[in-house]
mmCIF file of C-alpha atoms in Angstrom:
data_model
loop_
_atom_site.group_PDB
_atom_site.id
_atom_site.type_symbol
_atom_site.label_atom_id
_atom_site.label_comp_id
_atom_site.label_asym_id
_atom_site.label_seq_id
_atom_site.Cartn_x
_atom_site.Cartn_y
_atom_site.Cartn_z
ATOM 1 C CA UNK A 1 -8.948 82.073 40.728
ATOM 2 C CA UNK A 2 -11.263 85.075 41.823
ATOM 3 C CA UNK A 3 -10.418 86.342 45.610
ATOM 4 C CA UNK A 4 -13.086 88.593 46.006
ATOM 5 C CA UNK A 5 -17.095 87.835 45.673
ATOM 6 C CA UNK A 6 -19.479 90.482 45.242
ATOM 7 C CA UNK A 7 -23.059 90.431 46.950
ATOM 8 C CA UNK A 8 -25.498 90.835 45.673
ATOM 9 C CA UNK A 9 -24.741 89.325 41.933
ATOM 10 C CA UNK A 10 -27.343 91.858 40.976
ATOM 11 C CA UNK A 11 -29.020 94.283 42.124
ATOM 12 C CA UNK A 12 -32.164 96.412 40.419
ATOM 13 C CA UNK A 13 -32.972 100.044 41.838
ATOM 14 C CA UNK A 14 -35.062 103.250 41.210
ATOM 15 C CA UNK A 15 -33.466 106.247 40.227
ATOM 16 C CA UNK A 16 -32.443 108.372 43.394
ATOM 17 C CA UNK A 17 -32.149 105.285 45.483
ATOM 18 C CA UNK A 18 -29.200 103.916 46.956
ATOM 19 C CA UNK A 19 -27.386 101.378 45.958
ATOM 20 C CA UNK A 20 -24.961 98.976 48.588
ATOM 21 C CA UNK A 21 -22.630 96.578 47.365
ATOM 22 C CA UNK A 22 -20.650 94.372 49.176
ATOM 23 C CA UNK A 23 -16.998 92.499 48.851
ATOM 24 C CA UNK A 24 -15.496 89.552 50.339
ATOM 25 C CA UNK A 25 -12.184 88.479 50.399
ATOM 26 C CA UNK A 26 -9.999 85.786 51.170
ATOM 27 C CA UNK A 27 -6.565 86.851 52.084
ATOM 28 C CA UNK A 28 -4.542 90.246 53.586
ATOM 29 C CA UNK A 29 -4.280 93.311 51.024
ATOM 30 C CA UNK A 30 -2.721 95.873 50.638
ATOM 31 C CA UNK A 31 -5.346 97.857 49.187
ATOM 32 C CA UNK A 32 -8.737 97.127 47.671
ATOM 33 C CA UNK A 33 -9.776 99.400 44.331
ATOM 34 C CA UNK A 34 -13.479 99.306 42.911
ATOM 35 C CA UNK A 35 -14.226 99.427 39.463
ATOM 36 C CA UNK A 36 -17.121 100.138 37.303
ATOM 37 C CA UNK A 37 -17.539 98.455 33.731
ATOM 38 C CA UNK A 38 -20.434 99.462 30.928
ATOM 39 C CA UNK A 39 -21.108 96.608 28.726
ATOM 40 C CA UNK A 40 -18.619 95.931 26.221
ATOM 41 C CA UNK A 41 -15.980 97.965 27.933
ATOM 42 C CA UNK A 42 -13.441 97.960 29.482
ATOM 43 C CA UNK A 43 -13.006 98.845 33.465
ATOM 44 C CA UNK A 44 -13.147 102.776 34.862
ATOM 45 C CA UNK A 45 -11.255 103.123 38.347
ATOM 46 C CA UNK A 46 -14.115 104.145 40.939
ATOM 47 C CA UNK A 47 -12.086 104.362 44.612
ATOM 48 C CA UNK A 48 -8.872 102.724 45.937
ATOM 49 C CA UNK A 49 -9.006 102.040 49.895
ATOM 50 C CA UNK A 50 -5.765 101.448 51.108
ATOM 51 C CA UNK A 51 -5.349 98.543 54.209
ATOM 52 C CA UNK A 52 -4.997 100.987 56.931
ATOM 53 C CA UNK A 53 -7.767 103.136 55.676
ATOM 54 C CA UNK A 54 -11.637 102.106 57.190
ATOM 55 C CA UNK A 55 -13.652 104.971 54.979
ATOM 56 C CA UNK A 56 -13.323 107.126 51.646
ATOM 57 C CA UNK A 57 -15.513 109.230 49.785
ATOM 58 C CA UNK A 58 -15.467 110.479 46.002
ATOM 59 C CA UNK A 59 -18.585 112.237 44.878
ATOM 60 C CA UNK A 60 -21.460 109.942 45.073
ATOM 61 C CA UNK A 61 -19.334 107.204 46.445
ATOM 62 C CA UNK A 62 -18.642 105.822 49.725
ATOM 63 C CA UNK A 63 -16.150 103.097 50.232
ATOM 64 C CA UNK A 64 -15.661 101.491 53.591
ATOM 65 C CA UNK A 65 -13.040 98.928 54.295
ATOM 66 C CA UNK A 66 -13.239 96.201 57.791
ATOM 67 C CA UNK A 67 -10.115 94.157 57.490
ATOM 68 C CA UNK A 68 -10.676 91.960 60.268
ATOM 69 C CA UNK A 69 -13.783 90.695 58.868
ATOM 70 C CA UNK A 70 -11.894 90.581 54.828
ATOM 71 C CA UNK A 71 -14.900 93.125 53.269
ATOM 72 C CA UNK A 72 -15.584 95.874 51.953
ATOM 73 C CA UNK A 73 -18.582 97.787 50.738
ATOM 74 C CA UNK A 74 -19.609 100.875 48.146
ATOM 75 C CA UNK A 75 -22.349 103.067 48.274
ATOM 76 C CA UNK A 76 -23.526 104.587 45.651
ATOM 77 C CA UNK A 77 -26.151 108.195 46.877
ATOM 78 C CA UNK A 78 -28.737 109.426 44.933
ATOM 79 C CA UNK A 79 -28.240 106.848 41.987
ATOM 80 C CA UNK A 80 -28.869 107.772 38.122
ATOM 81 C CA UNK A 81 -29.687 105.721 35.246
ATOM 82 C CA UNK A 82 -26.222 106.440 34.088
ATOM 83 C CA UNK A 83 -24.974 104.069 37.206
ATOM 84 C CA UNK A 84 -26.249 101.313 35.378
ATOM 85 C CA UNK A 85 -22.968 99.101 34.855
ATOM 86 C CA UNK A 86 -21.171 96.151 36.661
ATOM 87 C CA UNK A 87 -19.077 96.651 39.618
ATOM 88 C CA UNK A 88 -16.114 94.711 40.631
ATOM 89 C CA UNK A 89 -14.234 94.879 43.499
ATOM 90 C CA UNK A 90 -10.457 94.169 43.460
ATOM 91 C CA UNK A 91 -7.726 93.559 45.699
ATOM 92 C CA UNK A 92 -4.151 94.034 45.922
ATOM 93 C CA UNK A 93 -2.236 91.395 47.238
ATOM 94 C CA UNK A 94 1.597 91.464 45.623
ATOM 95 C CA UNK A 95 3.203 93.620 42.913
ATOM 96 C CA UNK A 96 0.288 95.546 42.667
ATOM 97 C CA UNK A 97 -1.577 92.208 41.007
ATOM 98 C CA UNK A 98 -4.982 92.632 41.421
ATOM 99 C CA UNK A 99 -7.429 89.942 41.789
ATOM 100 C CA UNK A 100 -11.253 90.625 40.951
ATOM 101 C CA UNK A 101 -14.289 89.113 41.993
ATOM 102 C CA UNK A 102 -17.384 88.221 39.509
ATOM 103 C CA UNK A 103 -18.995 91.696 39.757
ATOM 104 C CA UNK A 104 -22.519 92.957 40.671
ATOM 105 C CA UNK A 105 -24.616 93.968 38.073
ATOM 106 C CA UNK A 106 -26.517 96.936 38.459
ATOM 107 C CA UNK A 107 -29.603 98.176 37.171
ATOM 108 C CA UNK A 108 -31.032 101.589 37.526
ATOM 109 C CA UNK A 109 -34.715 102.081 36.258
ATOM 110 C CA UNK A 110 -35.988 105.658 35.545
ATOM 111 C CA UNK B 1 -2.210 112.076 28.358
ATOM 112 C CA UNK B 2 -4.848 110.139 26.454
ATOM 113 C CA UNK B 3 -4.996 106.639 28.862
ATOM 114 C CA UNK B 4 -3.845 102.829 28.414
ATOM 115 C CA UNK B 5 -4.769 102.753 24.447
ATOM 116 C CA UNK B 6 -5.531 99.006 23.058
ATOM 117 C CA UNK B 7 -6.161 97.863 19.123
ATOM 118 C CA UNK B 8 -7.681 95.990 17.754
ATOM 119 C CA UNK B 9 -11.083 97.121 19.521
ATOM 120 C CA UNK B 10 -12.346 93.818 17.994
ATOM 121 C CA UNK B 11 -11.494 90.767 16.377
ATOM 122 C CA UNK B 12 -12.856 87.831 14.377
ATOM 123 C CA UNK B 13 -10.712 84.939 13.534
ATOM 124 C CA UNK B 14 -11.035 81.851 12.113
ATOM 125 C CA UNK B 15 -9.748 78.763 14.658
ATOM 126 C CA UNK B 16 -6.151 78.155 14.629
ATOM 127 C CA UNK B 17 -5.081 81.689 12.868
ATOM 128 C CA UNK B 18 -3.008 83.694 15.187
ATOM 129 C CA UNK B 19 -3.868 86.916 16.793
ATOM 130 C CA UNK B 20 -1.928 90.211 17.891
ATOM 131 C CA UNK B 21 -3.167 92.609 20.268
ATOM 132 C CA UNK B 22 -1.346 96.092 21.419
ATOM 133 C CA UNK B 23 -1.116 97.726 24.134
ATOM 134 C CA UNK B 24 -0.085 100.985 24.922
ATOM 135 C CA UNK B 25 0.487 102.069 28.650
ATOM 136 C CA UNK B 26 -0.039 105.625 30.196
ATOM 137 C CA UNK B 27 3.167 106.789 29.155
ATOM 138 C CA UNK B 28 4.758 107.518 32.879
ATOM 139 C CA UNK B 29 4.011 103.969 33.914
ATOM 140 C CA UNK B 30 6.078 100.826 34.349
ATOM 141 C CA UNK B 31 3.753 98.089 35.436
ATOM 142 C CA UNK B 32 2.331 96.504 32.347
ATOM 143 C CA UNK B 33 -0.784 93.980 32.824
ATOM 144 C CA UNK B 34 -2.404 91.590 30.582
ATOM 145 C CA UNK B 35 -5.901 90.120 31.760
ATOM 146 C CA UNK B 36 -8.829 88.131 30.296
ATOM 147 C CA UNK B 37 -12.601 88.734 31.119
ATOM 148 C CA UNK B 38 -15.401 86.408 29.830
ATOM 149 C CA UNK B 39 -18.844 86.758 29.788
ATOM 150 C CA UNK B 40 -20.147 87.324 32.923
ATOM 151 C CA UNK B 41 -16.771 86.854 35.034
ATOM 152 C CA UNK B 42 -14.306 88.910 36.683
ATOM 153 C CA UNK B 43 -11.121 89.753 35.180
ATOM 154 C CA UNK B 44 -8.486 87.218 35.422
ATOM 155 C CA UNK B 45 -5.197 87.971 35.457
ATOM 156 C CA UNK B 46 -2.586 86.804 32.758
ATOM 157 C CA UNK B 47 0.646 88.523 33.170
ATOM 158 C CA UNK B 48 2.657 91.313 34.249
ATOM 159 C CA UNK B 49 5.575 93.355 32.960
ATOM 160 C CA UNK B 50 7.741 95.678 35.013
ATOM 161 C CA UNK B 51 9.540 98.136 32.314
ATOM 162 C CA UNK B 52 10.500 95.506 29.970
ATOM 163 C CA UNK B 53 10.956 92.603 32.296
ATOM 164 C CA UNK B 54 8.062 89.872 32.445
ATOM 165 C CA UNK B 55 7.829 89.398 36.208
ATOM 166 C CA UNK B 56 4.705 86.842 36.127
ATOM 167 C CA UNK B 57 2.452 84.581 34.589
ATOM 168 C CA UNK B 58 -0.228 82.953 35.555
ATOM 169 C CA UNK B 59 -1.274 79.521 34.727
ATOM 170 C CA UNK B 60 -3.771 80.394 32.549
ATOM 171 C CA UNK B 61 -1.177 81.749 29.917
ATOM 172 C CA UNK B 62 -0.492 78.250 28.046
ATOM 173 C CA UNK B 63 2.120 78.049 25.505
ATOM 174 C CA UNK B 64 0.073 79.475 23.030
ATOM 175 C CA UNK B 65 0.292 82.709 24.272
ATOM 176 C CA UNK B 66 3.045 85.025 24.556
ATOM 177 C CA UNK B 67 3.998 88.607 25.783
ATOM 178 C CA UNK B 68 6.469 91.071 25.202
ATOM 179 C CA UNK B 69 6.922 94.570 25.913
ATOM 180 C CA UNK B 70 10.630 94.472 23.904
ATOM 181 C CA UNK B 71 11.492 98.503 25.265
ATOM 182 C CA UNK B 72 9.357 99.060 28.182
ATOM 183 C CA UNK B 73 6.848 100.882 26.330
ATOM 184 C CA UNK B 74 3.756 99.159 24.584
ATOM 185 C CA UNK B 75 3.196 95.568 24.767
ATOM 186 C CA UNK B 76 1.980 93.035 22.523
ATOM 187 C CA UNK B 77 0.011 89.957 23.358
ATOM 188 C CA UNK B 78 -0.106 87.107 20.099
ATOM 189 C CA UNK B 79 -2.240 84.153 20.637
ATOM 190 C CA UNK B 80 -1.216 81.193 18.368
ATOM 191 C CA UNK B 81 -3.219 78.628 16.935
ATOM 192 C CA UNK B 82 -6.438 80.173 18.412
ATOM 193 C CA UNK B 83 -9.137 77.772 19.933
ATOM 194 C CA UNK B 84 -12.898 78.761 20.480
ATOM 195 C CA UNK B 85 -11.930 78.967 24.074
ATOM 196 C CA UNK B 86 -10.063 81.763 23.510
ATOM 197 C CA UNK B 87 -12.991 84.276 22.913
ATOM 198 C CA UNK B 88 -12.968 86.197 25.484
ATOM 199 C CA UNK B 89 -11.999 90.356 25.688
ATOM 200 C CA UNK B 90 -8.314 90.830 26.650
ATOM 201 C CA UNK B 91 -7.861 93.767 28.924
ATOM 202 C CA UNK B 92 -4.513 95.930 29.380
ATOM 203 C CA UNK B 93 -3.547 97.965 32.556
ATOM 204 C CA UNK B 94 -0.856 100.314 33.989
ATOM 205 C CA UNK B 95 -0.161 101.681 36.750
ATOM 206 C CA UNK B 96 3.747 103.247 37.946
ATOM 207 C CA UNK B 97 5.147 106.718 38.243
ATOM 208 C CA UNK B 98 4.768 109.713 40.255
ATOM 209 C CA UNK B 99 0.961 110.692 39.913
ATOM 210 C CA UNK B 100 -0.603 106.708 39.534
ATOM 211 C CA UNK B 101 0.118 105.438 43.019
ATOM 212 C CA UNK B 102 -1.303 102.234 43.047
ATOM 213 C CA UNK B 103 -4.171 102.670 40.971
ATOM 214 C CA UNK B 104 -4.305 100.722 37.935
ATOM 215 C CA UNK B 105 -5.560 102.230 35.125
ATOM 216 C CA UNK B 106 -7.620 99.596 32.462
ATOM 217 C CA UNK B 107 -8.250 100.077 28.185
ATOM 218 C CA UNK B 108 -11.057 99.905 26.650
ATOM 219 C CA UNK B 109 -9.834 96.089 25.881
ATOM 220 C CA UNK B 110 -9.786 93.578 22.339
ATOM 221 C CA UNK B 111 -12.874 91.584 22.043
ATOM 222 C CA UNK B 112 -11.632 88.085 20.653
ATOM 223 C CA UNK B 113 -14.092 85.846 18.944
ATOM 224 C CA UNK B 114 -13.026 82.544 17.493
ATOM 225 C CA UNK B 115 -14.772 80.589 15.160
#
């Protein structure tokens, strides 16, 4: 069963825009990791946000966590056409299992 | 260090052959996952192997399926008896050791197609 759900499903942009996703979950965490995935391949670790952790930046991405409302959200600055990929959220529940949501699928247009 | 390492990238089998995939783990790390992606969804998790010990599996890994990771190091996943159902890209993932923390690290994954 998926835990997390991703809003939007998809999302289209302009090059240099920003791009907000969104991920809700359903029960407590330990952590929640992004991922990105190109088509056909397989997932590339973005950002882990731990629990007690409400912001994190890497690059181009910001991550922000609210636990007491289950989401999270990532920001992606200044996006290029190489952005263009699905992103999943996934969270970490027990023994490190993680659960992922159905993804948003991004498009960047030149 | 070259990453969680996976073969076949691809494969095309006839229904009710069985299948193999490999997978072989960042070489520090303990945790050992299986998952299954299809078109369109998330990830689903199959199974999970801590050293050589299989801790879990879910529900969705019916008795046609079966893991092993025999010395802690690369795992196997064979499918038996392979229905169309089955197509779907199996994904691999580690994580353990000093320099992982919790991330989990994916492969590149084994496309399955059934016919």
């Amino acid at each position: 069963s998926q835990q997390g759900e991703e809003d939007p499903q998809a999302l289209s942009i302009q090059e240099g825009e920003n791009a907000t996703m969104n991920c809700s979950y359903k029960t407590s965490i330990n952590n929640l990791q992004w991922y990105r995935q190109n088509s056909g391949r397989g997932l590339v670790h973005l950002i882990l946000i731990r629990s007690n952790e409400r912001e994190k930046h890497s690059g181009r991405l910001r991550v922000t966590l609210d636990t007491s409302k289950k989401s999270s959200s990532l920001l992606i600055t200044a996006s290029r056409a190489a952005d263009t990929a699905s992103y999943f959220c996934a969270t970490d529940t027990t023994a490190s299992k993680l659960t992922f949501g159905t993804g948003t699928r991004l498009q960047v247009t030149l | 260090d070259t990453g969680v390492s996976q073969d076949p990238r691809h494969k095309i089998t006839k229904r009710g052959q069985n299948v193999t995939f490999r997978c072989d783990p960042i070489s520090e790390h303990n945790r050992l996952y299986w998952y299954r992606q299809t078109l369109g969804q998330g990830p689903e998790f199959l199974t999970y192997f801590q050293n050589e010990a299989q801790l879990e599996k879910s529900r969705l890994l019916s008795d046609r399926f079966s893991a092993e990771r025999p010395k802690g190091s690369f795992s196997t996943l064979e499918i038996q008896r392979t229905e169309q159902g089955d197509s779907a890209m199996y994904l691999c993932a580690s994580t353990g050791g000093s320099s992982s923390g919790n991330t989990i690290y994916f492969g590149e994954g084994s496309w399955l197609t059934v016919v």
